[in-house]
PDB file of C-alpha atoms and ligand atoms in Angstrom:
ATOM      1  CA  MET A   1      -0.303  -0.384  -0.056  1.00 32.00           C
ATOM      2  CA  VAL A   2       1.441   3.369  -0.836  1.00 32.00           C
ATOM      3  CA  PRO A   3       2.093   5.868   2.144  1.00 33.00           C
ATOM      4  CA  PHE A   4      -0.465   8.173   3.138  1.00 39.00           C
ATOM      5  CA  HIS A   5      -1.080  11.105   5.342  1.00 39.00           C
ATOM      6  CA  LEU A   6      -3.841  12.098   7.813  1.00 41.00           C
ATOM      7  CA  GLU A   7      -3.633  15.963   8.273  1.00 36.00           C
ATOM      8  CA  LYS A   8      -6.054  16.547  11.491  1.00 37.00           C
ATOM      9  CA  GLY A   9      -8.256  19.602  10.124  1.00 36.00           C
ATOM     10  CA  ARG A  10     -10.330  21.899  12.919  1.00 36.00           C
ATOM     11  CA  LYS A  11     -12.129  20.594  15.095  1.00 34.00           C
ATOM     12  CA  GLY A  12     -14.852  21.941  13.185  1.00 36.00           C
ATOM     13  CA  THR A  13     -17.887  20.323  15.701  1.00 36.00           C
ATOM     14  CA  ALA A  14     -21.545  21.368  15.430  1.00 35.00           C
ATOM     15  CA  SER A  15     -21.230  22.408  19.109  1.00 37.00           C
ATOM     16  CA  ASP A  16     -18.170  23.714  18.752  1.00 40.00           C
ATOM     17  CA  SER A  17     -19.226  26.121  16.596  1.00 41.00           C
ATOM     18  CA  THR A  18     -21.991  27.574  18.682  1.00 42.00           C
ATOM     19  CA  PRO A  19     -20.351  30.429  20.595  1.00 42.00           C
ATOM     20  CA  MET A  20     -22.895  30.802  23.565  1.00 47.00           C
ATOM     21  CA  LYS A  21     -21.797  27.246  24.322  1.00 50.00           C
ATOM     22  CA  ASP A  22     -19.009  27.309  25.870  1.00 49.00           C
ATOM     23  CA  LEU A  23     -21.075  30.406  28.724  1.00 52.00           C
ATOM     24  CA  VAL A  24     -23.092  27.071  29.350  1.00 50.00           C
ATOM     25  CA  GLU A  25     -19.938  25.243  30.516  1.00 54.00           C
ATOM     26  CA  ASN A  26     -18.322  28.377  32.435  1.00 52.00           C
ATOM     27  CA  ARG A  27     -21.738  29.229  34.321  1.00 52.00           C
ATOM     28  CA  ARG A  28     -22.641  25.133  35.531  1.00 60.00           C
ATOM     29  CA  ARG A  29     -18.872  26.087  37.833  1.00 74.00           C
ATOM     30  CA  LEU A  30     -20.248  29.099  39.522  1.00 79.00           C
ATOM     31  CA  PRO A  31     -21.592  28.680  42.909  1.00 85.00           C
ATOM     32  CA  LEU A  32     -24.992  29.391  43.164  1.00 89.00           C
ATOM     33  CA  GLY A  33     -24.996  32.099  45.308  1.00 92.00           C
ATOM     34  CA  LYS A  34     -23.328  34.173  42.482  1.00 89.00           C
ATOM     35  CA  LYS A  35     -25.252  32.348  39.515  1.00 86.00           C
ATOM     36  CA  ILE A  36     -28.631  34.052  41.420  1.00 92.00           C
ATOM     37  CA  LYS A  37     -26.943  37.599  41.971  1.00 94.00           C
ATOM     38  CA  LEU A  38     -25.425  37.295  37.895  1.00 91.00           C
ATOM     39  CA  ALA A  39     -29.061  36.331  37.105  1.00 93.00           C
ATOM     40  CA  THR A  40     -30.182  39.114  39.103  1.00 96.00           C
ATOM     41  CA  GLU A  41     -28.286  41.896  37.495  1.00 97.00           C
ATOM     42  CA  VAL A  42     -28.822  40.479  34.113  1.00 97.00           C
ATOM     43  CA  ILE A  43     -32.897  40.794  35.014  1.00 97.00           C
ATOM     44  CA  ARG A  44     -33.181  44.533  36.188  1.00 98.00           C
ATOM     45  CA  GLN A  45     -30.563  45.437  33.418  1.00 98.00           C
ATOM     46  CA  ASN A  46     -32.212  43.627  30.329  1.00 98.00           C
ATOM     47  CA  GLY A  47     -36.128  43.069  31.690  1.00 98.00           C
ATOM     48  CA  ILE A  48     -37.562  39.318  32.565  1.00 97.00           C
ATOM     49  CA  VAL A  49     -38.439  38.937  29.151  1.00 98.00           C
ATOM     50  CA  TRP A  50     -35.417  39.066  27.753  1.00 97.00           C
ATOM     51  CA  THR A  51     -33.556  36.787  30.348  1.00 97.00           C
ATOM     52  CA  GLY A  52     -36.212  34.997  29.782  1.00 96.00           C
ATOM     53  CA  CYS A  53     -35.365  33.830  25.912  1.00 97.00           C
ATOM     54  CA  LEU A  54     -31.605  33.914  27.067  1.00 94.00           C
ATOM     55  CA  GLY A  55     -32.809  30.966  29.903  1.00 93.00           C
ATOM     56  CA  GLY A  56     -34.302  29.551  27.021  1.00 95.00           C
ATOM     57  CA  TYR A  57     -31.765  29.601  24.508  1.00 93.00           C
ATOM     58  CA  TYR A  58     -28.999  27.808  27.063  1.00 87.00           C
ATOM     59  CA  LEU A  59     -32.064  25.304  28.091  1.00 92.00           C
ATOM     60  CA  ALA A  60     -32.343  24.762  24.388  1.00 94.00           C
ATOM     61  CA  SER A  61     -28.722  24.892  23.563  1.00 90.00           C
ATOM     62  CA  ALA A  62     -28.003  22.426  26.061  1.00 89.00           C
ATOM     63  CA  VAL A  63     -31.350  19.843  25.021  1.00 94.00           C
ATOM     64  CA  ALA A  64     -29.713  20.006  21.074  1.00 91.00           C
ATOM     65  CA  ASP A  65     -26.405  18.911  22.224  1.00 88.00           C
ATOM     66  CA  ARG A  66     -27.564  15.986  24.636  1.00 92.00           C
ATOM     67  CA  ALA A  67     -29.700  14.778  21.731  1.00 92.00           C
ATOM     68  CA  PHE A  68     -27.102  15.237  19.117  1.00 90.00           C
ATOM     69  CA  ALA A  69     -25.170  12.750  21.427  1.00 90.00           C
ATOM     70  CA  ALA A  70     -27.948  10.462  22.198  1.00 92.00           C
ATOM     71  CA  MET A  71     -28.711   9.891  18.210  1.00 91.00           C
ATOM     72  CA  ASP A  72     -25.097   8.951  17.976  1.00 91.00           C
ATOM     73  CA  VAL A  73     -25.383   6.635  20.648  1.00 92.00           C
ATOM     74  CA  LEU A  74     -28.791   4.996  19.116  1.00 93.00           C
ATOM     75  CA  ARG A  75     -27.289   5.460  15.500  1.00 92.00           C
ATOM     76  CA  LYS A  76     -23.785   2.980  16.748  1.00 92.00           C
ATOM     77  CA  ARG A  77     -25.749   0.407  19.040  1.00 94.00           C
ATOM     78  CA  ASN A  78     -29.040  -0.117  16.950  1.00 95.00           C
ATOM     79  CA  ASN A  79     -27.145   0.079  13.522  1.00 92.00           C
ATOM     80  CA  LEU A  80     -29.690   2.488  12.089  1.00 94.00           C
ATOM     81  CA  PRO A  81     -28.785   4.186   8.614  1.00 95.00           C
ATOM     82  CA  GLY A  82     -29.689   8.157   9.948  1.00 94.00           C
ATOM     83  CA  VAL A  83     -30.077   9.964   7.159  1.00 94.00           C
ATOM     84  CA  ASN A  84     -28.024   8.601   5.163  1.00 96.00           C
ATOM     85  CA  SER A  85     -29.812   5.486   3.931  1.00 96.00           C
ATOM     86  CA  ALA A  86     -30.197   5.386  -0.466  1.00 97.00           C
ATOM     87  CA  SER A  87     -34.092   6.212  -0.479  1.00 97.00           C
ATOM     88  CA  LEU A  88     -33.527   8.917   2.126  1.00 97.00           C
ATOM     89  CA  ASN A  89     -30.563  10.761   0.313  1.00 97.00           C
ATOM     90  CA  LYS A  90     -33.171   9.985  -2.972  1.00 98.00           C
ATOM     91  CA  LEU A  91     -35.920  11.654  -0.885  1.00 97.00           C
ATOM     92  CA  ILE A  92     -33.854  14.968   0.524  1.00 97.00           C
ATOM     93  CA  TRP A  93     -31.443  15.703  -2.489  1.00 97.00           C
ATOM     94  CA  GLU A  94     -34.956  15.439  -5.011  1.00 97.00           C
ATOM     95  CA  ALA A  95     -35.926  18.255  -3.104  1.00 96.00           C
ATOM     96  CA  TRP A  96     -32.970  20.397  -2.643  1.00 96.00           C
ATOM     97  CA  ASP A  97     -33.308  23.896  -3.940  1.00 96.00           C
ATOM     98  CA  TRP A  98     -30.510  23.903  -6.599  1.00 96.00           C
ATOM     99  CA  GLN A  99     -30.708  27.631  -7.332  1.00 96.00           C
ATOM    100  CA  ALA A 100     -27.490  28.321  -6.548  1.00 96.00           C
ATOM    101  CA  GLN A 101     -25.400  25.393  -8.412  1.00 96.00           C
ATOM    102  CA  GLY A 102     -24.488  23.945  -5.360  1.00 96.00           C
ATOM    103  CA  GLU A 103     -22.604  26.843  -4.323  1.00 96.00           C
ATOM    104  CA  GLU A 104     -23.430  27.312  -0.896  1.00 95.00           C
ATOM    105  CA  TRP A 105     -21.418  24.307   0.282  1.00 95.00           C
ATOM    106  CA  THR A 106     -18.427  26.694  -1.231  1.00 96.00           C
ATOM    107  CA  PRO A 107     -16.939  28.840   1.599  1.00 95.00           C
ATOM    108  CA  SER A 108     -15.227  31.573  -0.447  1.00 95.00           C
ATOM    109  CA  PRO A 109     -14.062  31.321  -4.675  1.00 96.00           C
ATOM    110  CA  GLU A 110     -10.463  31.056  -2.990  1.00 96.00           C
ATOM    111  CA  TRP A 111     -10.782  27.556  -1.555  1.00 97.00           C
ATOM    112  CA  LYS A 112     -12.847  26.344  -4.851  1.00 97.00           C
ATOM    113  CA  GLN A 113     -10.286  27.149  -6.956  1.00 97.00           C
ATOM    114  CA  SER A 114      -7.928  25.853  -4.778  1.00 98.00           C
ATOM    115  CA  VAL A 115      -9.309  22.747  -4.664  1.00 98.00           C
ATOM    116  CA  ILE A 116      -9.625  22.705  -8.521  1.00 98.00           C
ATOM    117  CA  ASP A 117      -6.248  24.277  -8.764  1.00 97.00           C
ATOM    118  CA  HIS A 118      -4.477  21.266  -6.124  1.00 97.00           C
ATOM    119  CA  ILE A 119      -7.201  17.918  -6.028  1.00 98.00           C
ATOM    120  CA  LEU A 120      -9.264  18.220  -8.879  1.00 98.00           C
ATOM    121  CA  ARG A 121      -6.887  18.744 -11.432  1.00 98.00           C
ATOM    122  CA  LYS A 122      -3.824  16.814 -10.214  1.00 97.00           C
ATOM    123  CA  HIS A 123      -6.253  14.337 -10.608  1.00 98.00           C
ATOM    124  CA  MET A 124      -8.224  14.114 -13.191  1.00 98.00           C
ATOM    125  CA  PRO A 125      -6.648  13.576 -16.862  1.00 98.00           C
ATOM    126  CA  ALA A 126      -6.901  15.912 -19.210  1.00 98.00           C
ATOM    127  CA  GLY A 127      -8.177  13.968 -22.202  1.00 98.00           C
ATOM    128  CA  GLY A 128      -9.318  11.341 -19.983  1.00 98.00           C
ATOM    129  CA  ASN A 129     -13.064   9.482 -19.486  1.00 98.00           C
ATOM    130  CA  LEU A 130     -14.615  10.756 -16.395  1.00 98.00           C
ATOM    131  CA  VAL A 131     -16.789   9.478 -14.132  1.00 98.00           C
ATOM    132  CA  GLU A 132     -18.952  12.376 -11.226  1.00 98.00           C
ATOM    133  CA  ILE A 133     -20.945  10.983  -9.136  1.00 98.00           C
ATOM    134  CA  GLY A 134     -23.236  13.090  -7.649  1.00 98.00           C
ATOM    135  CA  PRO A 135     -22.844  16.364  -8.956  1.00 98.00           C
ATOM    136  CA  GLY A 136     -25.773  18.134  -7.649  1.00 98.00           C
ATOM    137  CA  GLY A 137     -25.914  21.694  -9.327  1.00 98.00           C
ATOM    138  CA  GLY A 138     -22.842  20.983 -11.689  1.00 98.00           C
ATOM    139  CA  ARG A 139     -20.428  22.975  -8.904  1.00 98.00           C
ATOM    140  CA  TRP A 140     -17.302  20.343 -10.061  1.00 98.00           C
ATOM    141  CA  THR A 141     -19.024  19.482 -13.385  1.00 98.00           C
ATOM    142  CA  ASP A 142     -18.168  22.626 -15.580  1.00 96.00           C
ATOM    143  CA  GLU A 143     -14.630  22.116 -14.650  1.00 98.00           C
ATOM    144  CA  LEU A 144     -14.749  17.902 -15.176  1.00 98.00           C
ATOM    145  CA  ARG A 145     -16.193  18.614 -18.644  1.00 98.00           C
ATOM    146  CA  GLN A 146     -13.840  20.650 -20.191  1.00 98.00           C
ATOM    147  CA  ILE A 147     -11.088  18.347 -18.615  1.00 98.00           C
ATOM    148  CA  GLY A 148     -12.565  15.231 -19.629  1.00 98.00           C
ATOM    149  CA  ALA A 149     -12.778  14.247 -23.313  1.00 98.00           C
ATOM    150  CA  LYS A 150     -16.044  12.391 -21.898  1.00 98.00           C
ATOM    151  CA  LEU A 151     -17.452  12.909 -18.653  1.00 98.00           C
ATOM    152  CA  ILE A 152     -20.355  10.616 -17.096  1.00 98.00           C
ATOM    153  CA  ALA A 153     -22.664  12.150 -14.407  1.00 98.00           C
ATOM    154  CA  ILE A 154     -24.104   9.556 -12.130  1.00 98.00           C
ATOM    155  CA  ASP A 155     -26.829  10.818  -9.361  1.00 98.00           C
ATOM    156  CA  ILE A 156     -29.212   9.277  -7.234  1.00 98.00           C
ATOM    157  CA  SER A 157     -31.686  12.331  -7.642  1.00 98.00           C
ATOM    158  CA  GLU A 158     -33.333  13.109 -11.753  1.00 98.00           C
ATOM    159  CA  GLU A 159     -34.052  16.397  -9.904  1.00 98.00           C
ATOM    160  CA  CYS A 160     -30.105  16.945 -10.393  1.00 98.00           C
ATOM    161  CA  LEU A 161     -29.851  15.346 -13.294  1.00 98.00           C
ATOM    162  CA  ARG A 162     -32.635  17.392 -14.920  1.00 98.00           C
ATOM    163  CA  VAL A 163     -30.900  20.435 -13.425  1.00 98.00           C
ATOM    164  CA  CYS A 164     -27.451  19.650 -14.930  1.00 98.00           C
ATOM    165  CA  GLU A 165     -29.126  18.933 -18.161  1.00 98.00           C
ATOM    166  CA  GLU A 166     -30.455  22.221 -18.296  1.00 98.00           C
ATOM    167  CA  ARG A 167     -27.648  23.996 -17.498  1.00 98.00           C
ATOM    168  CA  PHE A 168     -25.275  22.328 -19.284  1.00 98.00           C
ATOM    169  CA  ALA A 169     -27.576  21.989 -23.001  1.00 97.00           C
ATOM    170  CA  ASP A 170     -24.557  23.515 -25.097  1.00 97.00           C
ATOM    171  CA  CYS A 171     -22.398  20.239 -23.743  1.00 97.00           C
ATOM    172  CA  ASP A 172     -21.864  17.544 -26.143  1.00 96.00           C
ATOM    173  CA  ASN A 173     -19.368  15.338 -24.165  1.00 98.00           C
ATOM    174  CA  ILE A 174     -21.711  14.661 -21.004  1.00 98.00           C
ATOM    175  CA  GLU A 175     -23.937  11.547 -20.375  1.00 98.00           C
ATOM    176  CA  PHE A 176     -26.421  11.815 -17.427  1.00 98.00           C
ATOM    177  CA  VAL A 177     -27.272   8.248 -15.509  1.00 98.00           C
ATOM    178  CA  LEU A 178     -29.219   7.779 -13.134  1.00 98.00           C
ATOM    179  CA  THR A 179     -28.430   5.586 -10.213  1.00 98.00           C
ATOM    180  CA  PRO A 180     -29.915   3.841  -7.224  1.00 98.00           C
ATOM    181  CA  GLY A 181     -27.229   4.407  -4.981  1.00 98.00           C
ATOM    182  CA  ASN A 182     -24.788   1.897  -4.921  1.00 98.00           C
ATOM    183  CA  GLU A 183     -23.910   1.007  -8.627  1.00 98.00           C
ATOM    184  CA  LEU A 184     -22.430   3.218 -11.974  1.00 98.00           C
ATOM    185  CA  PRO A 185     -25.330   2.098 -14.198  1.00 98.00           C
ATOM    186  CA  GLY A 186     -23.787   1.221 -17.528  1.00 94.00           C
ATOM    187  CA  VAL A 187     -20.653   2.074 -17.263  1.00 98.00           C
ATOM    188  CA  ALA A 188     -17.974  -0.132 -19.280  1.00 98.00           C
ATOM    189  CA  ASP A 189     -16.037  -2.118 -17.791  1.00 98.00           C
ATOM    190  CA  GLY A 190     -12.294  -1.038 -17.648  1.00 98.00           C
ATOM    191  CA  SER A 191     -13.371   2.328 -19.279  1.00 98.00           C
ATOM    192  CA  ILE A 192     -12.367   4.875 -16.908  1.00 98.00           C
ATOM    193  CA  ASP A 193      -9.289   6.906 -16.296  1.00 98.00           C
ATOM    194  CA  ALA A 194     -10.647   8.841 -13.081  1.00 98.00           C
ATOM    195  CA  ILE A 195     -13.652   9.269 -10.747  1.00 98.00           C
ATOM    196  CA  TRP A 196     -14.417  12.367  -8.938  1.00 98.00           C
ATOM    197  CA  SER A 197     -16.847  12.820  -6.191  1.00 98.00           C
ATOM    198  CA  PHE A 198     -17.513  15.594  -3.400  1.00 98.00           C
ATOM    199  CA  ASP A 199     -19.626  16.309  -1.288  1.00 97.00           C
ATOM    200  CA  VAL A 200     -21.613  12.809  -1.517  1.00 98.00           C
ATOM    201  CA  PHE A 201     -19.567   9.966   0.564  1.00 98.00           C
ATOM    202  CA  VAL A 202     -20.247  12.565   3.318  1.00 97.00           C
ATOM    203  CA  HIS A 203     -23.723  11.085   2.791  1.00 97.00           C
ATOM    204  CA  ILE A 204     -23.412   7.888   2.427  1.00 98.00           C
ATOM    205  CA  ASN A 205     -23.451   4.501   4.520  1.00 97.00           C
ATOM    206  CA  ARG A 206     -21.050   1.686   4.432  1.00 97.00           C
ATOM    207  CA  ALA A 207     -23.180  -0.839   2.608  1.00 97.00           C
ATOM    208  CA  GLU A 208     -23.475   1.974  -0.616  1.00 98.00           C
ATOM    209  CA  VAL A 209     -19.634   2.088   0.176  1.00 98.00           C
ATOM    210  CA  GLU A 210     -19.069  -1.413  -0.382  1.00 98.00           C
ATOM    211  CA  ALA A 211     -21.086  -1.849  -3.468  1.00 98.00           C
ATOM    212  CA  TYR A 212     -19.732   1.676  -4.835  1.00 98.00           C
ATOM    213  CA  ALA A 213     -16.224   0.358  -4.257  1.00 98.00           C
ATOM    214  CA  ALA A 214     -16.792  -2.695  -6.607  1.00 98.00           C
ATOM    215  CA  GLU A 215     -17.741  -0.367  -9.246  1.00 98.00           C
ATOM    216  CA  PHE A 216     -14.687   1.563  -9.006  1.00 98.00           C
ATOM    217  CA  CYS A 217     -12.802  -1.696  -9.518  1.00 98.00           C
ATOM    218  CA  ARG A 218     -14.773  -3.070 -12.177  1.00 98.00           C
ATOM    219  CA  THR A 219     -15.291   0.207 -14.148  1.00 98.00           C
ATOM    220  CA  LEU A 220     -11.470   1.550 -13.491  1.00 98.00           C
ATOM    221  CA  LYS A 221      -8.485   0.821 -15.827  1.00 98.00           C
ATOM    222  CA  SER A 222      -5.817  -0.380 -14.813  1.00 98.00           C
ATOM    223  CA  GLY A 223      -3.586   2.718 -13.069  1.00 98.00           C
ATOM    224  CA  GLY A 224      -7.322   4.591 -12.939  1.00 98.00           C
ATOM    225  CA  ILE A 225      -7.656   7.234 -10.147  1.00 98.00           C
ATOM    226  CA  GLY A 226     -10.392   7.929  -7.778  1.00 98.00           C
ATOM    227  CA  VAL A 227     -10.717  11.013  -5.805  1.00 98.00           C
ATOM    228  CA  LEU A 228     -13.561  10.980  -2.877  1.00 98.00           C
ATOM    229  CA  HIS A 229     -14.424  13.928  -0.513  1.00 98.00           C
ATOM    230  CA  HIS A 230     -15.934  11.915   2.523  1.00 97.00           C
ATOM    231  CA  GLY A 231     -16.209  12.216   6.239  1.00 96.00           C
ATOM    232  CA  THR A 232     -14.077  11.075   9.422  1.00 96.00           C
ATOM    233  CA  THR A 233     -15.695  10.363  12.326  1.00 92.00           C
ATOM    234  CA  GLY A 234     -18.965   8.071  11.609  1.00 93.00           C
ATOM    235  CA  GLY A 235     -21.632  10.589  11.323  1.00 88.00           C
ATOM    236  CA  ALA A 236     -20.286  11.859  15.086  1.00 87.00           C
ATOM    237  CA  SER A 237     -19.058  15.695  14.242  1.00 81.00           C
ATOM    238  CA  GLY A 238     -22.405  16.857  13.033  1.00 77.00           C
ATOM    239  CA  GLY A 239     -23.135  17.882   9.034  1.00 76.00           C
ATOM    240  CA  TRP A 240     -25.603  14.878   8.692  1.00 88.00           C
ATOM    241  CA  ARG A 241     -22.809  12.604   7.625  1.00 92.00           C
ATOM    242  CA  SER A 242     -22.281   8.987   6.904  1.00 95.00           C
ATOM    243  CA  ASN A 243     -21.368   6.124   9.197  1.00 95.00           C
ATOM    244  CA  MET A 244     -17.497   5.673   7.499  1.00 96.00           C
ATOM    245  CA  THR A 245     -14.593   7.041   8.969  1.00 97.00           C
ATOM    246  CA  ALA A 246     -11.300   8.018   7.667  1.00 98.00           C
ATOM    247  CA  GLU A 247     -10.151   4.406   8.570  1.00 98.00           C
ATOM    248  CA  SER A 248     -12.911   2.788   7.318  1.00 98.00           C
ATOM    249  CA  MET A 249     -12.739   4.441   3.992  1.00 98.00           C
ATOM    250  CA  ILE A 250      -8.947   3.012   3.147  1.00 98.00           C
ATOM    251  CA  GLU A 251     -10.399  -0.492   4.529  1.00 98.00           C
ATOM    252  CA  VAL A 252     -13.571  -0.476   2.307  1.00 98.00           C
ATOM    253  CA  LEU A 253     -10.886   0.197  -0.844  1.00 98.00           C
ATOM    254  CA  ASN A 254      -8.315  -1.677  -0.202  1.00 98.00           C
ATOM    255  CA  ALA A 255     -10.982  -4.757   0.678  1.00 98.00           C
ATOM    256  CA  ALA A 256     -12.017  -3.588  -3.093  1.00 98.00           C
ATOM    257  CA  GLY A 257      -8.511  -4.293  -4.781  1.00 98.00           C
ATOM    258  CA  LEU A 258      -8.144  -0.261  -4.767  1.00 98.00           C
ATOM    259  CA  GLY A 259      -4.164   1.113  -3.412  1.00 98.00           C
ATOM    260  CA  ILE A 260      -4.417   4.735  -1.558  1.00 98.00           C
ATOM    261  CA  VAL A 261      -2.250   6.876  -2.816  1.00 98.00           C
ATOM    262  CA  ASP A 262      -3.446   9.749  -0.211  1.00 98.00           C
ATOM    263  CA  GLN A 263      -5.749  10.439   2.590  1.00 98.00           C
ATOM    264  CA  PHE A 264      -5.925  14.383   3.776  1.00 98.00           C
ATOM    265  CA  THR A 265      -8.026  16.909   5.620  1.00 97.00           C
ATOM    266  CA  SER A 266      -6.136  19.636   4.783  1.00 97.00           C
ATOM    267  CA  TRP A 267      -3.704  21.255   3.037  1.00 97.00           C
ATOM    268  CA  THR A 268      -1.578  24.556   1.654  1.00 96.00           C
ATOM    269  CA  ASP A 269      -1.848  26.711  -0.287  1.00 94.00           C
ATOM    270  CA  GLY A 270       0.442  29.587  -0.846  1.00 90.00           C
ATOM    271  CA  GLY A 271       0.784  30.054   2.623  1.00 92.00           C
ATOM    272  CA  HIS A 272      -2.816  29.136   3.585  1.00 92.00           C
ATOM    273  CA  GLU A 273      -4.097  26.087   5.077  1.00 95.00           C
ATOM    274  CA  GLN A 274      -7.232  25.004   2.957  1.00 96.00           C
ATOM    275  CA  GLN A 275      -9.945  22.572   4.718  1.00 96.00           C
ATOM    276  CA  ALA A 276     -11.738  19.696   2.544  1.00 97.00           C
ATOM    277  CA  GLY A 277     -14.589  20.475   4.177  1.00 91.00           C
ATOM    278  CA  LEU A 278     -16.131  21.280   7.575  1.00 85.00           C
ATOM    279  CA  TYR A 279     -16.954  18.440  10.450  1.00 89.00           C
ATOM    280  CA  GLU A 280     -13.164  16.950  10.054  1.00 92.00           C
ATOM    281  CA  ASP A 281     -14.081  15.374   6.078  1.00 96.00           C
ATOM    282  CA  ALA A 282     -11.083  14.433   4.421  1.00 97.00           C
ATOM    283  CA  ILE A 283     -10.579  13.577   1.028  1.00 98.00           C
ATOM    284  CA  THR A 284      -9.077  10.108  -0.226  1.00 98.00           C
ATOM    285  CA  VAL A 285      -7.319   9.424  -3.551  1.00 98.00           C
ATOM    286  CA  PHE A 286      -7.241   5.947  -4.464  1.00 98.00           C
ATOM    287  CA  LYS A 287      -6.204   4.128  -7.722  1.00 98.00           C
ATOM    288  CA  LYS A 288      -6.342   0.636  -9.369  1.00 98.00           C
ATOM    289  CA  PRO A 289      -3.566  -1.293  -9.705  1.00 98.00           C
TER     290      PRO A 289
HETATM  291  C1  SAM B 301     -24.242  17.740  -0.875  1.00 80.19           C
HETATM  292  S1  SAM B 301     -24.255  17.637  -2.655  1.00 80.19           S
HETATM  293  C2  SAM B 301     -23.584  17.365  -3.180  1.00 80.19           C
HETATM  294  C3  SAM B 301     -23.551  18.353  -4.910  1.00 80.19           C
HETATM  295  C4  SAM B 301     -21.584  18.168  -5.527  1.00 80.19           C
HETATM  296  N1  SAM B 301     -21.113  17.446  -5.482  1.00 80.19           N
HETATM  297  C5  SAM B 301     -21.262  19.657  -4.768  1.00 80.19           C
HETATM  298  O1  SAM B 301     -20.261  19.090  -4.284  1.00 80.19           O
HETATM  299  O2  SAM B 301     -22.194  20.793  -5.551  1.00 80.19           O
HETATM  300  C6  SAM B 301     -25.079  16.127  -2.697  1.00 80.19           C
HETATM  301  C7  SAM B 301     -25.214  14.885  -4.149  1.00 80.19           C
HETATM  302  O3  SAM B 301     -25.023  14.368  -3.842  1.00 80.19           O
HETATM  303  C8  SAM B 301     -26.060  12.927  -4.938  1.00 80.19           C
HETATM  304  N2  SAM B 301     -26.227  11.676  -4.087  1.00 80.19           N
HETATM  305  C9  SAM B 301     -26.448  11.375  -2.571  1.00 80.19           C
HETATM  306  N3  SAM B 301     -26.516  10.186  -2.376  1.00 80.19           N
HETATM  307  C10 SAM B 301     -25.848   9.786  -3.645  1.00 80.19           C
HETATM  308  C11 SAM B 301     -26.165   8.243  -3.594  1.00 80.19           C
HETATM  309  N4  SAM B 301     -25.682   6.999  -2.892  1.00 80.19           N
HETATM  310  N5  SAM B 301     -25.629   7.880  -5.234  1.00 80.19           N
HETATM  311  C12 SAM B 301     -24.583   9.211  -6.124  1.00 80.19           C
HETATM  312  N6  SAM B 301     -25.243  10.391  -5.848  1.00 80.19           N
HETATM  313  C13 SAM B 301     -26.355  10.771  -4.723  1.00 80.19           C
HETATM  314  C14 SAM B 301     -27.517  13.883  -3.897  1.00 80.19           C
HETATM  315  O4  SAM B 301     -28.031  13.588  -5.396  1.00 80.19           O
HETATM  316  C15 SAM B 301     -26.482  14.808  -4.295  1.00 80.19           C
HETATM  317  O5  SAM B 301     -26.329  15.157  -5.786  1.00 80.19           O
END
């Protein structure tokens, strides 16, 4: 196996991104007398209604944290799919408003350009036969179709395919294919140079990832490359992530006969550190031997 590195990115959990939460933790450490004095002063300065809202906020954030932790425990104990089964993914992404074309997940134009320059263009061969899994509103499709001689865009959502067909109506090198969520239908054996999927495998559970890994092995040419963006913590870090971890992604790809080229959560571009995504997401690059 080719050596790889997993750089730990910023923590970015759902609770970390809630700035008021630290105040809740601090408040718990105050002795009762000081708490009463503080509450009295807050009411005196802000009135009972505003203070009631503040109390409601503290209570709701504590309940939300406990609910999230309980969901994680229940999901693991009872092997629940969360919102990441193929049928739920289909329902969710059929109903999504694609007006922003997926750019709502782009933190900055610089980040997107860095993904294109340092990851997409590095691994997607010019003039190759490419597959994109989960194009959504076409956020990466525009770049991929310019690089590849041919691009097969495969999605579980008919609405995504409709939106992309409309957006790329003038392009004659893209084929749009509907998948049940674990197959690359109609893609010929050993015909593909590279596979790209961003912000998709973060939502796909292990059973479907295993089926896809077998499909990667079937459809890639020898030496063909795949780039997958995915979660690393089994759904524990928020963002409605799949049950995959960084380690299980490697395990699943290796079990399908694919070698790991690299795995990372961040990269450096012009002195700036760029993150693969929120919630400790990673990017795994793999190769068919
Ligand atoms: C968050 S969107 C990302 C879209 C696009 N890749 C982007 O980065 O903007 C998730 C996409 O994955 C697709 N998807 C979800 N589960 C899938 C599955 N099992 N197989 C193929 N596509 C899937 C959705 O329909 C949607 O297009």
